[in-house]
PDB file of C-alpha atoms in Angstrom:
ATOM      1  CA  UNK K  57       6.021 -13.200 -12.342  1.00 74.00           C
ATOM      2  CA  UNK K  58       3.848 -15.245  -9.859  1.00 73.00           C
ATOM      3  CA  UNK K  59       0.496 -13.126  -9.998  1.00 84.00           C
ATOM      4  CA  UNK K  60      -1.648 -15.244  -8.007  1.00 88.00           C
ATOM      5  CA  UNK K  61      -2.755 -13.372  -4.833  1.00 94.00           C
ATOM      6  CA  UNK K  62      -3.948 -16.633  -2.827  1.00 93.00           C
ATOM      7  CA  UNK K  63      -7.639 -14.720  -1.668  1.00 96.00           C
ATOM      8  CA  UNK K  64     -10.721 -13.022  -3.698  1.00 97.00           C
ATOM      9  CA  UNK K  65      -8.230 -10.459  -5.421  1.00 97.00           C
ATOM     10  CA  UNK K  66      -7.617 -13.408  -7.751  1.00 96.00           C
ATOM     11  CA  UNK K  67     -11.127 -13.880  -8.840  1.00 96.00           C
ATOM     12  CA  UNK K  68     -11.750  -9.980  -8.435  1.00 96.00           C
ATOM     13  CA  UNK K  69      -8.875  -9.118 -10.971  1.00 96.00           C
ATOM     14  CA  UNK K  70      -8.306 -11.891 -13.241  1.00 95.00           C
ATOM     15  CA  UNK K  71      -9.957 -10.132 -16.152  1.00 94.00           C
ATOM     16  CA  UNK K  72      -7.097  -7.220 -15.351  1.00 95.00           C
ATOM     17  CA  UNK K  73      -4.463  -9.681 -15.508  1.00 95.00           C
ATOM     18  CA  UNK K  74      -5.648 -11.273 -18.694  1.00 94.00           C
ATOM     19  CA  UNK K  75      -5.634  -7.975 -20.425  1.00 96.00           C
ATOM     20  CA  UNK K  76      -2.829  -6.888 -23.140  1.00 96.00           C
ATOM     21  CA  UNK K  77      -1.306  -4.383 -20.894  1.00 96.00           C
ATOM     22  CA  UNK K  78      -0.892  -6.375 -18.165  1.00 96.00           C
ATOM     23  CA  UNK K  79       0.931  -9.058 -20.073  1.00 95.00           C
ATOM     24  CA  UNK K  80       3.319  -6.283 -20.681  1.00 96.00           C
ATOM     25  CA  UNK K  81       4.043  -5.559 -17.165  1.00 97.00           C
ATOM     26  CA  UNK K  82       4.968  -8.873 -16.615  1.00 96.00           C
ATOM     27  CA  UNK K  83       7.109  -8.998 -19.662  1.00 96.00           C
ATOM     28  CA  UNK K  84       9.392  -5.669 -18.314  1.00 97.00           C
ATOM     29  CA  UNK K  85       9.100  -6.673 -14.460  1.00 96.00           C
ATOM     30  CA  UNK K  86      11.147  -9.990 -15.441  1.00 96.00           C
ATOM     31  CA  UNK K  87      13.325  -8.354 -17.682  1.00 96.00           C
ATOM     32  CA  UNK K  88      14.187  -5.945 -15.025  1.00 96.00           C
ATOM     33  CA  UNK K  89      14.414  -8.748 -12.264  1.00 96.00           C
ATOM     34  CA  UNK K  90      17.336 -10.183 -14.196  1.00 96.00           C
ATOM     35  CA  UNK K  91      19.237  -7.238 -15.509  1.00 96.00           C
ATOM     36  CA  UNK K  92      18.865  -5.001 -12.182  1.00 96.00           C
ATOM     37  CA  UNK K  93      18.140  -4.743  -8.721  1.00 96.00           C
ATOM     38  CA  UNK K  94      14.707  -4.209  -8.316  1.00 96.00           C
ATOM     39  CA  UNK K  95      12.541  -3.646  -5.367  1.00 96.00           C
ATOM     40  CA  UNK K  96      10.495  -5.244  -3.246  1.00 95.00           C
ATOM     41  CA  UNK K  97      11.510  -8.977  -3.375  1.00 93.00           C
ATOM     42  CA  UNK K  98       9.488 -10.664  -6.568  1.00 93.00           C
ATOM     43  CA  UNK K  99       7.384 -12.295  -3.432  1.00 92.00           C
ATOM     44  CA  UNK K 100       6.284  -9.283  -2.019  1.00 94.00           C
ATOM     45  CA  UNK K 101       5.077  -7.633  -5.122  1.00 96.00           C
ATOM     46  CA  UNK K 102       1.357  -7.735  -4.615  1.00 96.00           C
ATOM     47  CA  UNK K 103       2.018  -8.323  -0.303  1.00 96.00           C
ATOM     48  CA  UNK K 104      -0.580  -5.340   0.125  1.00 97.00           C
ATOM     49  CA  UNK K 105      -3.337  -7.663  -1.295  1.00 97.00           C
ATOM     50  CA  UNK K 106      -2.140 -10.752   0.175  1.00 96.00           C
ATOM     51  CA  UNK K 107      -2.334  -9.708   3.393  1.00 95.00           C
ATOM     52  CA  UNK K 108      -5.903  -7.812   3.019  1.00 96.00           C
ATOM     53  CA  UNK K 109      -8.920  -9.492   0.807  1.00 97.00           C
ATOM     54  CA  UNK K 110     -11.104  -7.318  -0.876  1.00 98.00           C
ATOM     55  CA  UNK K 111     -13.751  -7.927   1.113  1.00 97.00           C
ATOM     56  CA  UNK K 112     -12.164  -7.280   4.395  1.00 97.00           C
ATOM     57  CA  UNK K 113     -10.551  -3.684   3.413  1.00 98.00           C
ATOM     58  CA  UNK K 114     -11.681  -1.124   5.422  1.00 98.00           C
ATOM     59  CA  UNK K 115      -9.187   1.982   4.252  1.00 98.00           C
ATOM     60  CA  UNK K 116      -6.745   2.450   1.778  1.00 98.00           C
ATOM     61  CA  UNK K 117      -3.843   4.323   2.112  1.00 98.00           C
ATOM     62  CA  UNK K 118      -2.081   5.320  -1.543  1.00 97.00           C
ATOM     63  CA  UNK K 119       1.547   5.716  -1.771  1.00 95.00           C
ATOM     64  CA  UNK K 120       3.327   6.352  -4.852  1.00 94.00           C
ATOM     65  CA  UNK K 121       6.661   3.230  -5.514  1.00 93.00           C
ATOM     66  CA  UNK K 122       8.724   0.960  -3.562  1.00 95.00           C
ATOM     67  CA  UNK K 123      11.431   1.999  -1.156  1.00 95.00           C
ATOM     68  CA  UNK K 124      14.683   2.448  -3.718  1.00 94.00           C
ATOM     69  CA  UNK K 125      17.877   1.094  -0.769  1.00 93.00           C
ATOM     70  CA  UNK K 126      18.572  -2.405  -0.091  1.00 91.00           C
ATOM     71  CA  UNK K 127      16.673  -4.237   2.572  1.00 89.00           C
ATOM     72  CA  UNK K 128      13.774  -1.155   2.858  1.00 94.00           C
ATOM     73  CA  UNK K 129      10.837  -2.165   0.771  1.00 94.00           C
ATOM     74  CA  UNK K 130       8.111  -5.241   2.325  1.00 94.00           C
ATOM     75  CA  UNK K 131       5.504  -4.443  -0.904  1.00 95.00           C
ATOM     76  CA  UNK K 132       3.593  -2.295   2.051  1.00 97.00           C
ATOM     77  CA  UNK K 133       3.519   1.753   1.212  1.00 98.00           C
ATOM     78  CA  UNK K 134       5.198   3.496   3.485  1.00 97.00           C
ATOM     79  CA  UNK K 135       6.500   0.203   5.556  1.00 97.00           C
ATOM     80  CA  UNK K 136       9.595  -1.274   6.365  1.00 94.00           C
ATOM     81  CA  UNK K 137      11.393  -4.611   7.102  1.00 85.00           C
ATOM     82  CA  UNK K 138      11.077  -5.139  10.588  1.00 81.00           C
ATOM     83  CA  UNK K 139      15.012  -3.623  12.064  1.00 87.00           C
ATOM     84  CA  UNK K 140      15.111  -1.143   9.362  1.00 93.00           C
ATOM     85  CA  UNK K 141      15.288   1.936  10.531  1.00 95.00           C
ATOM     86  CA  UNK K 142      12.121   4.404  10.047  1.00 96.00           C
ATOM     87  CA  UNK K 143      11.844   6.758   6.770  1.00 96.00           C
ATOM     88  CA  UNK K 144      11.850  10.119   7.095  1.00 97.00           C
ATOM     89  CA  UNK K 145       7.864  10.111   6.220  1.00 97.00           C
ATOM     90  CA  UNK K 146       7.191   6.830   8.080  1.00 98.00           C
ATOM     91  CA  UNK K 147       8.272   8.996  11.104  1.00 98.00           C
ATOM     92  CA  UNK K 148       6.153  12.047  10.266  1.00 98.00           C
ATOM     93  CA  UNK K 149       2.914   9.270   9.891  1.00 98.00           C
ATOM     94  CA  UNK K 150       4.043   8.224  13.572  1.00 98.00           C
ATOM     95  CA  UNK K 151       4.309  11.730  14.829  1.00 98.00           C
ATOM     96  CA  UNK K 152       0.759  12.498  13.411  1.00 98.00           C
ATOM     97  CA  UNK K 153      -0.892   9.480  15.272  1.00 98.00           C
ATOM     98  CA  UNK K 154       1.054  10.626  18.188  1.00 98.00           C
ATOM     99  CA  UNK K 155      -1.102  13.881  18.070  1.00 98.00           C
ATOM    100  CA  UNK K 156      -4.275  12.842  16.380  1.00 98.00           C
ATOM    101  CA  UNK K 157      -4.673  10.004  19.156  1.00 98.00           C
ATOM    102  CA  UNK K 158      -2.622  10.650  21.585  1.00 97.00           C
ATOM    103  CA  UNK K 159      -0.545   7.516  21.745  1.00 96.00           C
ATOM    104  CA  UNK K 160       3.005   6.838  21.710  1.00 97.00           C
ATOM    105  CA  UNK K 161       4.682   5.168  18.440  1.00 97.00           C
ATOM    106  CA  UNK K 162       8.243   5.736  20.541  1.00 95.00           C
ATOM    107  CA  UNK K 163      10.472   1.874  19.825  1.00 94.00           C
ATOM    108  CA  UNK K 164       7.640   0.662  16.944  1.00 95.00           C
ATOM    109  CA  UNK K 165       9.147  -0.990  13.956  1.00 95.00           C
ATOM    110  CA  UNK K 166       8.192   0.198  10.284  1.00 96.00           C
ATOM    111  CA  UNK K 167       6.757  -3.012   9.469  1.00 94.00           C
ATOM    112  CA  UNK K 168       2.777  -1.956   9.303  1.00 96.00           C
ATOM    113  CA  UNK K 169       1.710  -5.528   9.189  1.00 95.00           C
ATOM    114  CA  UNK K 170      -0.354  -4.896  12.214  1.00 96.00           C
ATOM    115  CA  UNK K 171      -1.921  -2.299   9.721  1.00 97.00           C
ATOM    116  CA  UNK K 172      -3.010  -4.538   7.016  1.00 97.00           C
ATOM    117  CA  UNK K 173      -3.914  -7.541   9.349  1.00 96.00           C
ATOM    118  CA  UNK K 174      -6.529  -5.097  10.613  1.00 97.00           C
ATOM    119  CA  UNK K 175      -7.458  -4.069   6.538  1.00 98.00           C
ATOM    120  CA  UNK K 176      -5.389  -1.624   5.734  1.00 98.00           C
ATOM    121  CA  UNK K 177      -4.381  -1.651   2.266  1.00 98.00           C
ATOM    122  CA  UNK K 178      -1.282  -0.321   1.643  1.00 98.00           C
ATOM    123  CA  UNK K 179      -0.874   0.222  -1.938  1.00 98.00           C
ATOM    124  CA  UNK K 180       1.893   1.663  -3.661  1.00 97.00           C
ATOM    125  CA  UNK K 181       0.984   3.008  -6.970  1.00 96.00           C
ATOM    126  CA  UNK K 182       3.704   1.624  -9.088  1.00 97.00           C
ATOM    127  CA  UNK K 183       4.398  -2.047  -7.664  1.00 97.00           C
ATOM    128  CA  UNK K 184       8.179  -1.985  -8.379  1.00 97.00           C
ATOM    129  CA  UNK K 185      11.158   0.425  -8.720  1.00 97.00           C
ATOM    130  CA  UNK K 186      14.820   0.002  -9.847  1.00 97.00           C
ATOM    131  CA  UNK K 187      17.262   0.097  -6.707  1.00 96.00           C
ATOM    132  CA  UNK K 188      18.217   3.273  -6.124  1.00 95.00           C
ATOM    133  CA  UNK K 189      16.029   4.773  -9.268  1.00 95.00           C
ATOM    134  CA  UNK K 190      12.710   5.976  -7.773  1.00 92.00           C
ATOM    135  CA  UNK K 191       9.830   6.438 -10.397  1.00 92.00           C
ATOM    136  CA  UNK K 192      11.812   3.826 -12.588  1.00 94.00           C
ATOM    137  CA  UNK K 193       8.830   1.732 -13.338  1.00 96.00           C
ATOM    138  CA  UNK K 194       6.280   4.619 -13.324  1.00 93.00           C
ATOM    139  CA  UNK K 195       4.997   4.443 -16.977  1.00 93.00           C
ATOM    140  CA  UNK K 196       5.395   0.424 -17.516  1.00 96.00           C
ATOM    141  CA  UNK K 197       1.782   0.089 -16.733  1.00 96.00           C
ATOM    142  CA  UNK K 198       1.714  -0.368 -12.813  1.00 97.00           C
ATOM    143  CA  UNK K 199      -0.396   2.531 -12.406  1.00 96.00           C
ATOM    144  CA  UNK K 200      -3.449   1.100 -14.754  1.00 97.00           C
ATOM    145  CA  UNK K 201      -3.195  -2.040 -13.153  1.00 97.00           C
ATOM    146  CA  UNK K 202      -3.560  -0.284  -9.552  1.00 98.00           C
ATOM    147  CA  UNK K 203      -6.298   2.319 -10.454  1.00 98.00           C
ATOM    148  CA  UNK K 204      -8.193  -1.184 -11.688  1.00 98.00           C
ATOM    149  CA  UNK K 205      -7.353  -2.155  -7.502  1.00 98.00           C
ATOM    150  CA  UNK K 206      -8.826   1.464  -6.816  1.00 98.00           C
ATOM    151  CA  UNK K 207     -11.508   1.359  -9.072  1.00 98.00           C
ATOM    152  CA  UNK K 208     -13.050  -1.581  -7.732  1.00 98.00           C
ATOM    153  CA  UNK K 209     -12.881  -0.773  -4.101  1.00 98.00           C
ATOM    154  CA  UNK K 210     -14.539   2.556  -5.126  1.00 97.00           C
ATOM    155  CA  UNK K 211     -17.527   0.878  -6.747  1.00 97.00           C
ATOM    156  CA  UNK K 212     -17.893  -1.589  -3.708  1.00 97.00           C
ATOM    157  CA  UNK K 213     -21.053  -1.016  -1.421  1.00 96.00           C
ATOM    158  CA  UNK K 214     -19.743  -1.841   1.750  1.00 96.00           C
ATOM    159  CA  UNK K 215     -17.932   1.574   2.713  1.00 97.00           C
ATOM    160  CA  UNK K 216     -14.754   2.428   3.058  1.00 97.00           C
ATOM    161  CA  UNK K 217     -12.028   4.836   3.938  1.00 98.00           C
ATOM    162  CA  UNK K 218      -9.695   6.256   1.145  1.00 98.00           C
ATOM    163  CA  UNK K 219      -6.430   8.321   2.953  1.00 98.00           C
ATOM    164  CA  UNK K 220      -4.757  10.512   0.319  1.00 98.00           C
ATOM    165  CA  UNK K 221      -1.788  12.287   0.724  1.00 97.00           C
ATOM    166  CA  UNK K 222      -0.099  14.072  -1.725  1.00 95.00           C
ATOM    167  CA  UNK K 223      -1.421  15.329  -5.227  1.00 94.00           C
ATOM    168  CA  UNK K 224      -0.452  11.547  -6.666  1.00 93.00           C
ATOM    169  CA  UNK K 225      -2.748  10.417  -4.706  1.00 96.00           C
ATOM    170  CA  UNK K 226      -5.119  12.955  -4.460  1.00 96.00           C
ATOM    171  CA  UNK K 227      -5.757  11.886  -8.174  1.00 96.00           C
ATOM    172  CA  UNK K 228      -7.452   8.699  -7.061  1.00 97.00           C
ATOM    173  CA  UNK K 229     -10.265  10.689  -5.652  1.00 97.00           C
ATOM    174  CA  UNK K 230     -12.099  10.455  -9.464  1.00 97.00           C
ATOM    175  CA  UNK K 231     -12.327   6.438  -9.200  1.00 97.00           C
ATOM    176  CA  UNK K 232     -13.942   6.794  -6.176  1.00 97.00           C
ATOM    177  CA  UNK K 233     -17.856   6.565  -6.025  1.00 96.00           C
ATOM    178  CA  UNK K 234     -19.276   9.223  -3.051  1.00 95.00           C
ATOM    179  CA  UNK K 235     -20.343   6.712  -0.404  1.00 96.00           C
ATOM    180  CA  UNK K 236     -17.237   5.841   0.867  1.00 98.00           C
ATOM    181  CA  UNK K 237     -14.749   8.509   2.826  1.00 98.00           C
ATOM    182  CA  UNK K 238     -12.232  10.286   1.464  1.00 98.00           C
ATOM    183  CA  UNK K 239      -9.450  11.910   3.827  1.00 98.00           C
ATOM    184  CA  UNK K 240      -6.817  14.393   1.753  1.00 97.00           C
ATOM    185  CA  UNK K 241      -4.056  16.215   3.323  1.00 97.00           C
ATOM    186  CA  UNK K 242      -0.293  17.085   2.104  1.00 97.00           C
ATOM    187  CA  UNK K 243       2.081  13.962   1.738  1.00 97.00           C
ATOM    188  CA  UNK K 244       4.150  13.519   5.237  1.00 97.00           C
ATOM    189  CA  UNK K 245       7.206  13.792   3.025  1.00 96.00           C
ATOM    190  CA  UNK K 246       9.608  16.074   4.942  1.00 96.00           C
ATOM    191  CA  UNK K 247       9.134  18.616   1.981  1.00 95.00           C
ATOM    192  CA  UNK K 248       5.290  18.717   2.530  1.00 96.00           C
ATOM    193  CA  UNK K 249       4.449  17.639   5.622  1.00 96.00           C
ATOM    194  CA  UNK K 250       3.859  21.067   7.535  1.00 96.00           C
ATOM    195  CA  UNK K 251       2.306  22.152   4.858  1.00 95.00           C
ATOM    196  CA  UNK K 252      -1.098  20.561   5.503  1.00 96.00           C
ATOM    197  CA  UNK K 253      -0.138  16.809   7.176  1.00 98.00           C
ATOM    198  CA  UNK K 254       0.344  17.379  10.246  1.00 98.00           C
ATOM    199  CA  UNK K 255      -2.722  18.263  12.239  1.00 98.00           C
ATOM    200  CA  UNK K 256      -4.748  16.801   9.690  1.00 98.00           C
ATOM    201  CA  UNK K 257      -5.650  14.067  11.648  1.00 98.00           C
ATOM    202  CA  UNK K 258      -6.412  11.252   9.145  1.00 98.00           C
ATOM    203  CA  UNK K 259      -6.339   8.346  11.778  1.00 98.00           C
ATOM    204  CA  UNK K 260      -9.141   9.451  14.124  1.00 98.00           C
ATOM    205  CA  UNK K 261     -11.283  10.905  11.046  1.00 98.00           C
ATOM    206  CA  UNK K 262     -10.871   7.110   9.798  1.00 98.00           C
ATOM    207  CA  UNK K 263     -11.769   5.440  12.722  1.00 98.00           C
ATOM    208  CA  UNK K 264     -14.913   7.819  13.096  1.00 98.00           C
ATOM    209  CA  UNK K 265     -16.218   6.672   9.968  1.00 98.00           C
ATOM    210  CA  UNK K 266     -15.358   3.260  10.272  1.00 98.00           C
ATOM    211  CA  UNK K 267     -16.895   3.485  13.828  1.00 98.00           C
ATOM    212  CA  UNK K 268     -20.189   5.244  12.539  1.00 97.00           C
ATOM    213  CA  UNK K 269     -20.669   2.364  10.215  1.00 97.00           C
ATOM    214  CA  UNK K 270     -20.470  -0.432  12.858  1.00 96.00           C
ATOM    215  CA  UNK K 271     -17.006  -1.563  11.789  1.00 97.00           C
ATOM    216  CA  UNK K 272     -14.285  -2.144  14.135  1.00 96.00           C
ATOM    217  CA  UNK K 273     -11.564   0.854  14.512  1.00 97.00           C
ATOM    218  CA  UNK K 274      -8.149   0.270  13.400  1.00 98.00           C
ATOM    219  CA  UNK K 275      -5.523   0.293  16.509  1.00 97.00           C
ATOM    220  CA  UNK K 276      -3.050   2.705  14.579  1.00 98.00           C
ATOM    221  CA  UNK K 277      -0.805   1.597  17.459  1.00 97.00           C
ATOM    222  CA  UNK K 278      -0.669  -1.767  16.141  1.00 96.00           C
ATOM    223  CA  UNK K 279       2.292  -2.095  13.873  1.00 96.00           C
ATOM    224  CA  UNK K 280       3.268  -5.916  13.937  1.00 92.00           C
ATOM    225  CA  UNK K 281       0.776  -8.823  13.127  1.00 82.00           C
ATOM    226  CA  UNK K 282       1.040 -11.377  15.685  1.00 63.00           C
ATOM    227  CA  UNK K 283       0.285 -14.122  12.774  1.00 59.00           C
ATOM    228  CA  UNK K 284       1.885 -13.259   9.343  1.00 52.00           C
ATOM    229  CA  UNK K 285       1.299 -15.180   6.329  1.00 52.00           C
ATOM    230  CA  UNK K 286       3.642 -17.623   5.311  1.00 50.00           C
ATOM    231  CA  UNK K 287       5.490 -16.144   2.439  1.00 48.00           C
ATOM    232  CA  UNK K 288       6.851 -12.939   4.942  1.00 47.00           C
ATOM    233  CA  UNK K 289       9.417 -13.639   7.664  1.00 46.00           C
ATOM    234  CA  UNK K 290       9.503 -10.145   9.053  1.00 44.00           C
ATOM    235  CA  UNK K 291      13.086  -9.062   7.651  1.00 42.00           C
ATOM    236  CA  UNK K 292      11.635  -7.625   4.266  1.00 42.00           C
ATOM    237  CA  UNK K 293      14.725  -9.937   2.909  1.00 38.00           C
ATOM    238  CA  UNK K 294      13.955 -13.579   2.648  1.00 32.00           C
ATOM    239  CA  UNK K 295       9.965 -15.201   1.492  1.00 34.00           C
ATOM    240  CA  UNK K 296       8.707 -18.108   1.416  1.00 31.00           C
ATOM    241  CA  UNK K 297       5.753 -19.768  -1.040  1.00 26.00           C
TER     242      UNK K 297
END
């Protein structure tokens, strides 16, 4: 498993990676590469990072694993290959910017590149799941490796927004020093959402604190990066480098 992120992640976590847990992780991820069908593409496995230095994150939003059906999963939480059509809670995130700001999200792809080109990290709890298994790599040690990613960003000065939806995520809140922002609400799952997502407005509360610390606001709008990095060709299928 190719760990090296290509930016200050690699610097920032190579005492993680060097750990004994860690060497674990890689040890089942290739196992599981060659016996099953496992999600995202072995390329895409730490995408979040790749496309969003530490330094340059300005909010976090925490999912919990990889899309489980073929084609689905671009190592972005909550994104899609560009073409693939919208999850159901992609499409409840889209109807709650429609609200909170007013815009329309009507013909965007799922791709949320546009998202972390602006610093967005999208970061899926567990970094991998079996096809069609979700939760399948829940206890291999993904989750200690991406509270490390948490825990860091939490003890950064610079502030920062933290979005958490759903109790999984919720539990993040503890690695979190005060200074930064912390937005909660239910998970925009179908099962949850009106119980607490919608009208929550998490995009505008972001931008206000972003905003209030003389950092740029994060078009919501913009889905698609104009410039993508090398190793992504937009299908969620095929990477290069």
């Amino acid at each position: 498993m190719d760990i090296k992120i290509g930016n200050d992640w690699d610097e920032i976590l190579s005492e993680e990676t060097d750990k004994p847990y860690f060497k674990k992780i890689e040890e089942f991820v290739e196992r599981e590469y060659r016996e099953y069908v496992v999600y995202p593409p072995k390329s895409l496995i730490f995408a979040s990072m790749k496309y969003v230095p530490f330094a340059d994150v300005k909010a976090v939003i925490v999912g919990q694993d990889p899309y489980i059906n073929p084609g689905q999963a671009n190592g972005l939480a909550f994104a899609v290959g560009d073409g693939v059509a919208l999850p159901p809670s992609l499409k409840n995130i889209y109807k709650e910017i429609e609200s909170d700001l007013g815009i329309s999200m009507s013909g965007k792809n799922g791709e949320l590149t546009g998202w972390a080109k602006q610093g967005v990290l999208l970061l899926n709890a567990t970094l991998t799941v079996r096809a069609g298994s979700s939760n399948a790599h829940a206890n291999c040690g993904w989750q200690e490796f991406t509270d490390s990613v948490i825990r860091k960003l939490g003890a950064r000065e610079k502030p920062l927004v933290f979005i958490l939806w759903g109790r999984n995520a919720q539990a993040k809140e503890a690695l979190v020093a005060r200074h930064h922002c912390i937005i909660k609400s239910a998970h925009p799952s179908p099962m949850s959402a009106h119980n607490g997502f919608f009208g929550s407005r998490p995009f505008s509360g972001a931008n206000a604190f972003l905003t209030s610390h003389g950092m740029a606001p994060i078009d919501w709008s913009e889905v698609t990066a104009v410039e993508r990095p090398s190793y992504y060709d937009g299908t969620g299928k095929i990477f290069r480098g």
